[in-house]
Coordinates of C-alpha atoms in Angstrom, one line a residue:
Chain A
X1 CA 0.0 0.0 0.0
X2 CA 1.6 3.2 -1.1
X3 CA 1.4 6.5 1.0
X4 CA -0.4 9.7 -0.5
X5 CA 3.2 12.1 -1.1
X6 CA 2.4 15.4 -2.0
X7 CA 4.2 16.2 -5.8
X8 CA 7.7 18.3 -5.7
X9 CA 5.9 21.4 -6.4
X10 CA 3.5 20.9 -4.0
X11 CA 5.7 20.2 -1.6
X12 CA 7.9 23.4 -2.3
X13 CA 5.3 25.7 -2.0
X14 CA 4.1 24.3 1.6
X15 CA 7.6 24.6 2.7
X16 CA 8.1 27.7 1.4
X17 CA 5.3 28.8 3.5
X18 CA 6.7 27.7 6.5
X19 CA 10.3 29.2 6.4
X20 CA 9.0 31.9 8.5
X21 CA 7.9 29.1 11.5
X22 CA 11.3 27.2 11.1
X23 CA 13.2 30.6 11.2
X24 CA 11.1 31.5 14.5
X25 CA 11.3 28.1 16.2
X26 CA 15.6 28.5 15.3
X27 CA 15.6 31.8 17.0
X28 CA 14.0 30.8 20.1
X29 CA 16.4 27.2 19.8
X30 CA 19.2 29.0 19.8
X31 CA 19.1 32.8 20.5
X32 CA 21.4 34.2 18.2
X33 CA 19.8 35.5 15.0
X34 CA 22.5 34.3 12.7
X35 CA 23.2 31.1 13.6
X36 CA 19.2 30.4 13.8
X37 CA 18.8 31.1 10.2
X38 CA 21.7 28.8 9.5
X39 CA 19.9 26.2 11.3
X40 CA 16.6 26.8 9.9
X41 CA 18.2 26.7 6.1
X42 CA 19.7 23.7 6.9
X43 CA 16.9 22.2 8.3
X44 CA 14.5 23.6 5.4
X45 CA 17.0 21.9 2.6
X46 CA 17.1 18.4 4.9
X47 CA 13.3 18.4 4.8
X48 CA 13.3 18.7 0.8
X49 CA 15.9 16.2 0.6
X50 CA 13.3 13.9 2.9
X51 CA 10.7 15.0 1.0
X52 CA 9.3 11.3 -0.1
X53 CA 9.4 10.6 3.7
X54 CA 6.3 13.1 4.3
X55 CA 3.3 11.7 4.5
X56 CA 0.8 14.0 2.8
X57 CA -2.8 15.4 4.8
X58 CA -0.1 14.9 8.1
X59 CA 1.0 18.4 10.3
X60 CA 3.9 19.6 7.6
X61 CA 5.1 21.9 9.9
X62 CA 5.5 19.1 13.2
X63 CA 7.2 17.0 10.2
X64 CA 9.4 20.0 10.0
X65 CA 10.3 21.1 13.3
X66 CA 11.3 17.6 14.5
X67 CA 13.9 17.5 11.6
X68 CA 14.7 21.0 12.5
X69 CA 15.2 19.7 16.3
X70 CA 16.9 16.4 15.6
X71 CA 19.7 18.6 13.5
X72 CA 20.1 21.1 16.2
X73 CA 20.5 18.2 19.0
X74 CA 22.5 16.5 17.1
X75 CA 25.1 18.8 16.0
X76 CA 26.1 19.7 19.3
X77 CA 29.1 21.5 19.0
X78 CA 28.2 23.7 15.8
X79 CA 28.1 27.2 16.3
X80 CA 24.3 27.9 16.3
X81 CA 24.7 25.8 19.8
X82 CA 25.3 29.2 21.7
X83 CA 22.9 30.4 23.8
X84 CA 24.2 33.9 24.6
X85 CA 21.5 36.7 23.4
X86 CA 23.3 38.5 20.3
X87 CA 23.9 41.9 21.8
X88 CA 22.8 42.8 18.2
X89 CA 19.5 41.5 18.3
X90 CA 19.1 43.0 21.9
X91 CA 19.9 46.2 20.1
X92 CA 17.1 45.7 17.7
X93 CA 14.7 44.9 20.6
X94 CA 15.7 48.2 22.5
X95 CA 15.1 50.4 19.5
X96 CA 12.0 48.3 18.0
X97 CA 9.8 51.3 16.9
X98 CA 6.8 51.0 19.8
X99 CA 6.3 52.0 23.1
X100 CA 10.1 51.4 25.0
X101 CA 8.4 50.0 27.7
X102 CA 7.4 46.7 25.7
X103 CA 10.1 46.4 23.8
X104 CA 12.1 46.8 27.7
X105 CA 9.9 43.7 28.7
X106 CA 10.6 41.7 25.2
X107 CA 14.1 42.1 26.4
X108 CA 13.6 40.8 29.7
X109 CA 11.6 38.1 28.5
X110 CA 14.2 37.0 25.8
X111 CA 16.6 36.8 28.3
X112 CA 14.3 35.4 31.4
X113 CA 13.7 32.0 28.0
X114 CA 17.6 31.6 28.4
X115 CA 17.6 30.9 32.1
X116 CA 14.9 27.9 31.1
X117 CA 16.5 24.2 30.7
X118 CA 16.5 23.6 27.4
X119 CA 13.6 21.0 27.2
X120 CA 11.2 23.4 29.3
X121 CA 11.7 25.9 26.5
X122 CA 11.2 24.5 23.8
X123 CA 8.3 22.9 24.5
X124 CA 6.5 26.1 26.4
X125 CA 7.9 27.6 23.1
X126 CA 6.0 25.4 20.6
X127 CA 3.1 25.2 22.7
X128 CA 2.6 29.1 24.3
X129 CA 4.1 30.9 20.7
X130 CA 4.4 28.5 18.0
X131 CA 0.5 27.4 17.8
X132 CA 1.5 23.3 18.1
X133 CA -0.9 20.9 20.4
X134 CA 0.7 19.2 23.3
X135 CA 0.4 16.3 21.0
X136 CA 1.7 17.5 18.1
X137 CA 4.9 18.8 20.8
X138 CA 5.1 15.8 21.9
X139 CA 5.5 14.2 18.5
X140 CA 8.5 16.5 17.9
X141 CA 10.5 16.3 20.9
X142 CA 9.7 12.6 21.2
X143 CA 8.4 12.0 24.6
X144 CA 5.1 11.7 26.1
X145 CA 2.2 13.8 25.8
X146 CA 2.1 14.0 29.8
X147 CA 5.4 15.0 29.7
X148 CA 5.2 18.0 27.2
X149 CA 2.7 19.1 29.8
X150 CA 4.6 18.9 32.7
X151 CA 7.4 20.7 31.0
X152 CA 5.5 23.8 30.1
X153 CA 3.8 24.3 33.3
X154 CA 6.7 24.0 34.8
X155 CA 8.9 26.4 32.5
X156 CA 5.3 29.2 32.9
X157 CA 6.1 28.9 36.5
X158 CA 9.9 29.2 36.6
X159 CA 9.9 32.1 34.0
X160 CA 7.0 34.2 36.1
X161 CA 9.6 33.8 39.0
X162 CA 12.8 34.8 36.7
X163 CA 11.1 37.7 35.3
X164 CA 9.3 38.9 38.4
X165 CA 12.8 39.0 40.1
X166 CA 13.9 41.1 37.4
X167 CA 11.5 43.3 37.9
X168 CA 12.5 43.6 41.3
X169 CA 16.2 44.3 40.2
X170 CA 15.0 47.1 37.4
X171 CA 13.2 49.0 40.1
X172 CA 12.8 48.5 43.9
X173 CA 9.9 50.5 43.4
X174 CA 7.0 48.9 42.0
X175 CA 5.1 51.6 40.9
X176 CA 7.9 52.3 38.5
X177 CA 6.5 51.5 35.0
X178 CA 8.5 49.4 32.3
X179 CA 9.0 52.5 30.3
X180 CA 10.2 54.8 33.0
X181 CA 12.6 52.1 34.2
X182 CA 14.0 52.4 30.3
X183 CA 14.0 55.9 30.7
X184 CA 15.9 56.0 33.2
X185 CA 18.3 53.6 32.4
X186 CA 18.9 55.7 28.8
X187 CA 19.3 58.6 31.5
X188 CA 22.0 56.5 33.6
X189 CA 23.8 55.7 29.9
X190 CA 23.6 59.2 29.2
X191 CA 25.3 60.0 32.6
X192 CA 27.5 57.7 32.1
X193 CA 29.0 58.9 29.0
X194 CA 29.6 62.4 29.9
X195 CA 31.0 61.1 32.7
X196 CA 33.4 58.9 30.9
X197 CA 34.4 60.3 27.1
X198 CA 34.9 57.3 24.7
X199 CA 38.7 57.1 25.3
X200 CA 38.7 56.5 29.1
X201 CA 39.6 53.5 30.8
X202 CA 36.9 50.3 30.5
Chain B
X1 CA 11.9 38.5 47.6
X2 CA 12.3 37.6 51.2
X3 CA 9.0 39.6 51.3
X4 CA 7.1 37.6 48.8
X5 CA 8.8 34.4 50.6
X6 CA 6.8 35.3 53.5
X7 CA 3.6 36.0 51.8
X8 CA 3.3 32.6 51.0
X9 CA 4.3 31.1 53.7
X10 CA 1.8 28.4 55.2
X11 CA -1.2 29.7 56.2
X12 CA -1.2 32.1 53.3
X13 CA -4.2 31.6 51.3
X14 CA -3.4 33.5 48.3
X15 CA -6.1 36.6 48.6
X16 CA -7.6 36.9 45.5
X17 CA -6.1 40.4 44.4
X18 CA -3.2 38.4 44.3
X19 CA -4.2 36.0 42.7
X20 CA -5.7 37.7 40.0
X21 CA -2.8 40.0 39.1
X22 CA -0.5 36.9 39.3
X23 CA -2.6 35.7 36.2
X24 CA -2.7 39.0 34.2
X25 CA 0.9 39.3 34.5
X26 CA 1.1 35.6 33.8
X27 CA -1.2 36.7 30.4
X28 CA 1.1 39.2 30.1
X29 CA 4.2 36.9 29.5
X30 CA 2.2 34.6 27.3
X31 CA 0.9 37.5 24.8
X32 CA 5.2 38.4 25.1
X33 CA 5.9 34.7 24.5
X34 CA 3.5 34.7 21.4
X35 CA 4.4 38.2 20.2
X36 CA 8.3 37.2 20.1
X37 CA 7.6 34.9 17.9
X38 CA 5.2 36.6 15.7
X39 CA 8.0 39.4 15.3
X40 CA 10.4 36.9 13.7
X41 CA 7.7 35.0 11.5
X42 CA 6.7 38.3 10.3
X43 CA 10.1 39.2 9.5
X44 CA 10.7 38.9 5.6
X45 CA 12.4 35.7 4.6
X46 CA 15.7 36.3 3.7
X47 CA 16.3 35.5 -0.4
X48 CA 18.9 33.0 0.9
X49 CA 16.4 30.8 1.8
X50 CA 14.5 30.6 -1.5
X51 CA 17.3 31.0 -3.7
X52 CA 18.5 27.4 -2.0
X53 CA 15.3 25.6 -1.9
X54 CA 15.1 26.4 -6.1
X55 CA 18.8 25.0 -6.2
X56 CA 18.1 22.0 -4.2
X57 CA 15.0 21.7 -6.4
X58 CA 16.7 22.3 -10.0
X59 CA 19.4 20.0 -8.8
X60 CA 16.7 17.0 -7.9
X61 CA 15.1 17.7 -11.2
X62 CA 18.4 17.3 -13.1
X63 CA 19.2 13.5 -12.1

């Protein structure tokens, strides 16, 4: 009995479509904008090459994110491994152009996701952002349904606590909003380089 | 922290107040979560991308 597979072209168009989900679910795997999108090219050229192995009518994009996770597991010493946040992309978050406030607590939050084991975050990642079931997470990451559940309960609990402390360490006071507390840190920056011209001692 | 330590200490029965703007901010961090993602899926795909999936594609078609 042969399995419905989807034609090349077919194929190529659906995952075209979902570049955009396997550069997100890369950024949030490993943190650094660069090395994501090496991952998710990589991963997006292993899934053509696997192409007869897709069953069509099945979830494309779970089909795709567990290739995209088995390559970054396995491949553990390659570069997009890192888990550092890209001082360039917490640039790009800091100057996003809305209110400073949220972008402030995008930067917290980005950070708060590094202090999460790594199988808490993915799986609060691809269940809270990336629109997958606990099934279909479960599916990718190859364990238990019970387990995927247990995991993001767990990492919604342990990131409320990170980023609540971090609010704590941004302002003692609380009625200090997000976007003051950027405010003034601009100020303190400001301060700080009159204070120190760009050839004093670091 | 020591402070919210002792808040929920034994007998503390979380009073609702607490309880319900420990789940607006916990809303909060989910809408973040989601919105975090959003901003890179809504980022244009680099031409990298498509220029290799066409390669890969032209080269499959060649054998």
């Amino acid at each position: 009995m042969s399995k419905p597979t989807l034609d090349d072209q077919a194929f190529k168009e659906e995952l075209s479509d979902l570049i955009p989900h396997l550069r997100a679910f890369a950024r949030s795997l490993c943190g650094n904008a660069t090395a994501a999108d090496d991952l998710a090219q990589e991963a997006m050229l292993k899934a053509w090459k696997a192409r007869a192995s897709y069953q069509a009518g099945t979830n494309l994009k779970a089909w795709a994110f567990t290739i995209l996770r088995n390559l970054f597991y396995s491949e553990k010493r390659r570069s997009w491994r890192r888990q550092q946040l890209d001082p360039e992309v917490a640039e790009a978050t800091l100057v996003a152009p809305d209110s400073a406030g949220s972008a402030l607590d995008l930067l917290a939050l980005r950070n708060g996701l590094t202090f999460l084991p790594e199988d808490q975050r993915e799986a609060l990642v691809l269940v809270g952002a990336g629109g997958l079931s606990y099934e279909e997470t479960a599916e990718i990451c190859g364990c238990a349904v019970g387990t995927i559940k247990s995991r993001v309960s767990r990492a919604r609990k342990a990131l409320f606590e990170i980023l609540e402390s971090n609010e704590a360490r941004y302002s003692g006071d609380s009625t200090l909003s997000a976007s003051e507390a950027f405010d003034d840190i601009m100020r303190q920056a400001d301060d700080l380089s009159r204070d120190h011209p760009a050839d004093a001692r670091n | 922290m020591s402070y919210r330590a002792s808040t929920m200490g034994k007998e503390a029965k979380p009073d609702p107040d607490t309880e319900r703007s420990r789940k607006v901010r916990q809303k909060r961090i989910g809408d973040q979560l989601r919105r975090l993602y959003d901003d890179v899926t809504s980022e244009p795909v680099p031409d990298e991308f498509l220029s290799l999936l066409e390669q890969a594609d032209n080269s499959s078609k060649q054998k």
